Each structure stands twice: as structure tokens, then as C-alpha cells.
XYZ file of C-alpha atoms in Angstrom:
351
model
C 63.668 18.423 7.487
C 60.462 19.484 5.739
C 59.216 22.626 4.028
C 56.080 23.838 5.820
C 53.000 24.247 3.638
C 51.038 27.470 3.385
C 49.964 30.072 3.883
C 46.564 28.883 5.071
C 43.841 30.850 6.823
C 41.277 29.858 9.447
C 37.921 31.202 8.308
C 36.210 31.316 11.723
C 37.141 34.928 12.469
C 36.212 36.157 8.991
C 32.873 34.483 8.164
C 29.857 36.765 8.626
C 26.333 37.147 7.234
C 27.548 39.785 4.785
C 29.008 39.171 1.323
C 31.640 38.091 0.451
C 32.022 36.340 3.800
C 28.778 34.354 3.921
C 29.344 31.619 1.324
C 32.278 29.317 0.691
C 32.774 30.332 -2.981
C 32.806 34.044 -2.150
C 35.014 33.882 0.916
C 37.379 31.549 -0.946
C 37.722 34.177 -3.662
C 38.418 36.847 -1.059
C 41.044 34.605 0.566
C 42.751 33.847 -2.738
C 42.919 37.529 -3.630
C 44.883 38.133 -0.438
C 47.538 35.589 -1.269
C 46.567 32.477 0.676
C 46.992 28.931 -0.599
C 44.550 27.046 1.624
C 41.562 27.362 3.943
C 40.758 25.818 7.318
C 36.977 25.596 7.647
C 35.152 25.832 11.006
C 32.832 22.847 11.194
C 30.028 24.618 13.092
C 29.536 27.314 10.432
C 26.643 26.059 8.323
C 27.173 28.886 5.843
C 30.390 27.151 4.801
C 29.853 23.423 5.365
C 27.156 20.868 6.196
C 28.904 18.416 8.492
C 26.326 15.655 8.316
C 26.439 15.678 4.521
C 30.232 15.839 4.584
C 30.329 12.801 6.875
C 27.966 10.819 4.674
C 28.819 11.903 1.132
C 32.170 11.702 -0.649
C 30.513 13.448 -3.583
C 29.593 16.439 -1.442
C 33.172 16.599 -0.125
C 34.534 16.497 -3.651
C 32.243 19.417 -4.450
C 33.597 21.384 -1.463
C 37.152 20.791 -2.605
C 36.140 21.811 -6.105
C 34.736 25.111 -4.832
C 38.020 26.111 -3.217
C 40.125 24.606 -6.019
C 38.288 26.850 -8.491
C 39.853 29.780 -6.613
C 43.317 28.197 -6.677
C 43.126 26.987 -3.068
C 43.423 23.740 -1.108
C 41.219 22.515 1.763
C 43.750 20.820 4.060
C 42.100 21.201 7.474
C 38.851 21.441 9.424
C 38.455 22.966 12.891
C 35.803 22.077 15.465
C 36.856 24.229 18.429
C 33.368 25.266 19.506
C 32.005 21.744 19.088
C 34.802 20.127 21.070
C 34.307 22.704 23.806
C 30.847 21.247 24.401
C 32.153 17.738 25.082
C 33.146 18.898 28.581
C 31.404 21.898 30.151
C 31.491 22.895 33.806
C 28.004 23.839 35.081
C 29.200 27.399 35.766
C 29.584 27.783 31.997
C 26.306 26.131 30.961
C 24.399 29.276 30.058
C 27.122 30.894 27.991
C 28.064 27.607 26.287
C 24.466 27.093 25.192
C 25.072 29.837 22.635
C 27.402 27.401 20.825
C 24.713 24.734 20.474
C 21.532 24.478 18.381
C 18.308 25.547 20.064
C 17.024 21.964 20.291
C 19.688 21.008 22.871
C 19.996 24.236 24.818
C 19.130 24.130 28.529
C 19.876 20.406 28.428
C 23.562 19.669 29.177
C 23.266 15.931 28.484
C 21.616 16.483 25.089
C 24.109 19.225 24.243
C 27.032 16.941 24.993
C 25.506 14.093 22.954
C 25.077 16.500 20.037
C 28.717 17.611 20.322
C 29.981 14.034 20.405
C 27.947 13.200 17.301
C 29.372 16.262 15.553
C 32.898 15.119 16.412
C 32.148 11.768 14.787
C 30.916 13.656 11.734
C 34.206 15.585 11.759
C 36.239 12.378 11.683
C 34.269 10.969 8.744
C 34.167 14.266 6.881
C 37.938 14.577 7.211
C 38.366 11.123 5.691
C 35.980 11.967 2.834
C 37.921 15.172 2.172
C 41.252 13.345 2.177
C 42.361 15.209 5.317
C 44.594 13.430 7.851
C 44.436 15.879 10.785
C 41.786 17.877 12.618
C 41.796 20.499 15.384
C 39.490 20.901 18.387
C 39.337 21.953 22.044
C 39.121 19.543 24.981
C 36.559 21.588 26.899
C 36.850 22.094 30.637
C 35.636 20.634 33.883
C 38.283 22.357 36.022
C 38.765 25.909 34.778
C 36.688 27.558 37.547
C 39.210 26.019 39.978
C 42.344 27.121 38.115
C 43.863 29.120 40.971
C 44.150 26.918 44.072
C 42.446 29.110 46.650
C 40.792 27.702 48.597
C 43.077 24.714 48.105
C 41.719 22.012 45.808
C 40.009 19.151 47.612
C 42.086 16.007 47.410
C 41.414 14.127 44.178
C 39.554 16.951 42.400
C 42.115 17.362 39.613
C 42.557 13.630 39.101
C 38.801 13.062 38.954
C 38.393 15.829 36.365
C 41.135 14.533 34.089
C 39.909 10.953 34.449
C 36.461 12.087 33.282
C 37.868 14.251 30.489
C 39.793 11.262 29.155
C 36.751 8.999 29.483
C 34.741 11.349 27.286
C 37.410 11.819 24.642
C 38.770 8.271 24.321
C 35.838 6.988 22.199
C 36.178 10.055 19.968
C 39.921 9.476 19.590
C 39.201 5.866 18.666
C 36.705 7.046 16.085
C 39.285 9.365 14.545
C 41.756 6.487 14.529
C 39.308 4.342 12.573
C 39.117 7.111 9.963
C 42.910 7.566 9.806
C 42.806 11.124 11.167
C 44.879 12.770 13.913
C 42.868 14.748 16.464
C 44.942 17.780 17.414
C 43.970 19.687 20.540
C 44.708 23.382 20.600
C 46.532 24.042 23.870
C 44.496 26.983 25.071
C 43.482 28.860 28.250
C 39.923 28.090 29.410
C 40.510 24.458 28.383
C 41.622 21.876 30.920
C 44.460 21.113 28.501
C 46.111 24.528 28.434
C 49.884 23.900 28.709
C 52.448 21.133 28.391
C 51.864 19.513 31.775
C 48.092 19.366 31.378
C 48.556 17.843 27.927
C 50.759 15.172 29.496
C 48.124 14.494 32.172
C 45.480 14.062 29.491
C 47.718 12.023 27.170
C 48.597 9.581 29.949
C 44.931 9.015 30.734
C 44.047 8.247 27.106
C 46.816 5.647 27.043
C 49.264 7.734 24.965
C 46.759 7.425 22.159
C 48.554 7.805 18.788
C 45.797 10.097 17.492
C 46.014 12.474 20.472
C 48.102 15.325 19.134
C 48.648 19.083 19.339
C 47.818 22.201 17.394
C 50.638 24.612 18.232
C 49.689 28.275 18.717
C 52.444 30.354 20.358
C 50.166 33.296 21.135
C 48.530 31.427 24.015
C 51.929 30.624 25.492
C 53.063 34.256 25.393
C 50.028 35.178 27.507
C 50.956 32.433 30.003
C 54.649 33.425 30.120
C 55.487 29.912 28.883
C 58.607 29.219 26.808
C 56.987 28.592 23.429
C 60.256 27.576 21.744
C 61.147 24.981 24.384
C 57.577 23.659 24.041
C 58.431 22.619 20.466
C 61.516 20.771 21.726
C 59.409 18.869 24.251
C 56.392 18.030 22.086
C 57.430 18.228 18.426
C 56.525 14.588 17.853
C 52.915 15.395 18.778
C 52.664 18.763 17.000
C 50.688 18.099 13.820
C 49.024 21.498 13.208
C 50.143 25.131 13.507
C 48.171 28.339 13.983
C 50.259 31.390 13.208
C 48.993 34.016 15.645
C 50.870 36.854 17.316
C 50.506 38.260 20.824
C 52.093 40.607 23.313
C 52.381 40.489 27.095
C 53.098 43.858 28.716
C 52.291 43.748 32.443
C 52.454 46.977 34.435
C 51.777 48.219 37.929
C 48.039 47.740 37.580
C 47.458 44.444 35.744
C 49.164 41.258 34.612
C 48.302 37.787 33.362
C 44.698 37.779 34.598
C 43.728 40.988 32.794
C 41.774 42.741 35.539
C 38.402 42.056 33.854
C 39.340 44.690 31.282
C 38.567 44.929 27.536
C 41.294 43.785 25.174
C 42.727 47.278 24.783
C 43.531 47.464 28.511
C 44.816 43.949 29.137
C 48.474 43.149 29.655
C 48.150 40.152 27.326
C 46.680 40.890 23.906
C 46.470 39.135 20.553
C 47.959 41.072 17.651
C 48.213 40.875 13.886
C 51.266 39.043 12.599
C 54.423 41.064 13.102
C 52.836 43.487 15.572
C 53.391 41.347 18.676
C 56.319 39.729 20.470
C 56.392 36.201 19.034
C 59.711 35.167 17.471
C 58.311 33.487 14.372
C 61.707 33.185 12.705
C 62.820 30.793 15.447
C 59.474 28.957 15.422
C 59.550 28.269 11.674
C 63.184 27.186 11.986
C 62.440 24.724 14.793
C 59.341 23.259 13.177
C 61.135 22.857 9.830
C 64.153 21.274 11.509
C 61.942 18.772 13.336
C 60.210 17.813 10.091
C 56.765 19.357 10.704
C 54.785 18.394 7.595
C 51.612 20.460 8.085
C 50.330 23.894 7.186
C 51.150 27.300 8.621
C 47.606 28.635 9.064
C 46.791 32.207 10.016
C 44.403 32.577 12.922
C 43.763 36.307 12.966
C 42.728 37.960 16.209
C 43.740 41.561 16.828
C 42.087 44.137 19.067
C 43.048 47.111 16.893
C 43.780 46.304 13.240
C 41.200 45.983 10.458
C 40.741 42.272 9.575
C 41.217 42.875 5.846
C 44.625 44.414 6.526
C 45.418 41.653 9.029
C 44.664 38.956 6.476
C 46.528 40.632 3.625
C 49.595 41.290 5.762
C 49.308 37.833 7.336
C 49.518 35.963 4.035
C 52.665 37.860 3.092
C 54.151 37.395 6.576
C 53.680 33.627 6.547
C 54.941 33.259 2.994
C 58.110 35.160 3.900
C 58.680 32.999 6.986
C 58.246 29.602 5.314
C 61.708 28.111 4.894
C 62.315 26.129 1.718
C 64.563 23.550 3.309
C 67.866 22.579 1.716
C 68.175 19.383 -0.314
C 71.881 19.057 0.529
C 74.279 20.258 3.213
C 75.843 23.667 2.570
C 79.347 22.284 3.213
C 79.082 19.247 0.945
C 81.713 20.781 -1.328
C 84.449 20.077 1.282
C 83.109 16.699 2.386
C 85.414 13.710 2.067
C 84.068 10.414 0.791
C 83.536 7.458 3.110
C 86.784 5.605 3.749
C 86.890 3.471 6.892
C 90.593 2.773 6.587
C 91.361 6.493 6.325
C 89.154 7.226 9.319
C 91.014 4.698 11.472
C 94.330 6.106 10.317
C 93.250 9.659 11.198
C 92.342 8.439 14.704
C 95.664 6.666 15.107
C 93.969 3.295 15.389
C 96.018 1.542 12.666
């Protein structure tokens, strides 16, 4: 068993153009004041990190770690969700996905994808330079517009999409392997890899690649009515990262899992601040600790109603209180008999 590290915080939802959220030193100070121990930096946010420099310069990475260390924090993880999303984009999403890319590659899907793949290579090298051994991203999607099979999928459509998804990601996985870094995909709606079975389909096609792993976020499973505790039992060997995010699913006579094209306040499935939703985090921390999860418990805050400052402050305390300092000996050692093979055989009536 292992004691989970933390609490960490993902900065993507907090970084803005306003102080203290627009520079790494200032946001790190804000994070430390709220009780966190580490930060997960979004790789696309140039206010916080220059990925090309991080990929090329160990000195620059040491400076980044020094900035957060000066506030009493660690830098254990990077996240490239938006970048990974651009590795595989269905044409129906081209216009909206262009907002994730620099102007020079917008309106040019091939150039946008090439840019994203280069950024993922930067992420692998930057992680190595920072001394980080795991990284989180999205797979992107070629199939999401066809999620519900009506009209029925043409024969081979799903297989062709997953074959292509694997073809695009395999060189990136190999690149991460060369840098000694696990690439953890967040299992997430709007990605082709959005539940356990789709992860298995993807994993098989990348040859059970040892670097193909999972970021576990139970909130997305609540909204899919998926058993998020059994998921840990099935995939704990591949779970290398953990976003602590709460959610609730309260369907009624008017709407359910699909949300009815409503704003967050009217959807049946909604993300909530930690402790305000339905996720059983006590059982999650117990399972992950029992299975020896050796990563960080990192807050990803998304809540349709609560102020983010309150969500972060409460979130740090919530995670800290849920981290289990695992035992270094069995509780019943005081009644344990010593090893005695002869006595054992006698007790069993064998001698």
C-alpha cells in the first residue's frame, strides 16, 4: 500500500489575465496560501510555461521548479488536454477546435494537427527535464458525432476510427517512452476514449503500450452512470494520475444524461465542488491506497455555482483530510504467532 501525495491543484481553471492568476510566481503564492502542496501546470498556457523552452532547456525547467519551490510547493505534473485534443479532430468540430490553436495554424486542420503533435513531443521532453514521470492529455475524437447509433453505424466505422486514433498516438507514446514518462489519458466524454471499454479498444491497438495509462477522474463516470469504484478494480494497474473532482447526477422527468442542451444549472449531470456532489471519495482513496497508487491527488475544480476561491480553499482541506497515511504494520500483529512449519502441520493434523 502507498500513501497518496497531495493535495495538488490543476491551474487550468484558475489562470486568468488578472493578478494574481496571470503569472506562475503569483498564482503559486495564491495556491500555497490555500493549503496546497503541488501544482499541475497546463502546457498551453503561455502565461505559466513556455513549452519549447522547457523541452530544450534543463536550466529553464530548474527555474520553473524554483519558482514554485519558493512558495513551498512541488511541480509534479503537467497537463496537455487541449493540445492532445487537437491530435484527432472530427471535421464537425474544426471551427470550435481552432480556438485551441495558434492563429498561424487555424483554418488548416493538417497544420493544426502537426502543431499539436510537436507540442506533445515538447511535453515529453519538458517532463523529463522537470524530473516528472507522468503526464496527462486527451485522445481527441474522430467518432464522437456518431456516439449514439442512429442511424446504425456503417460496418467498420468504429474499427476504422480507433485504428486511425492509435496510428496517430503510437509515435507520441513511443516518444514519451524514450523520455521515461507515462502518458495518461483522461477518460472523458467528447473523447473517443471515454470509458473502460473504449480504453481497452485503444490500448489493444497501440499494442498494450506500457506508457499508455489513465488519469482517473470519477466525476466523468458519475455523469455516465458508470461504476467508478469497480473501474479502479479493473484498471488500477494503468491508473497513474488522479483528478479529484466531484459531480452529481439527478435525472428527472424532463432531462437525463444528455442534458437537453441546457446550461449547467439545468442539467441532470453537473460538476460540483468537493463534498457538494455524490462521489464517494472515502472509498476511492481507500481503493487507490490499497492498490498502491503512488501519484498525486490533484484538485480539478469545476462547479457551476460556487466561487472558485472557496472551491479551492475547501478543496485543499478536503483532499488533505481524505489522504490515508497507510499503516506500516498490520493492526493485529500483537496476536500474530511466529512462523513454525512444524506447528502449522500439527494444527492441520498432518503430523
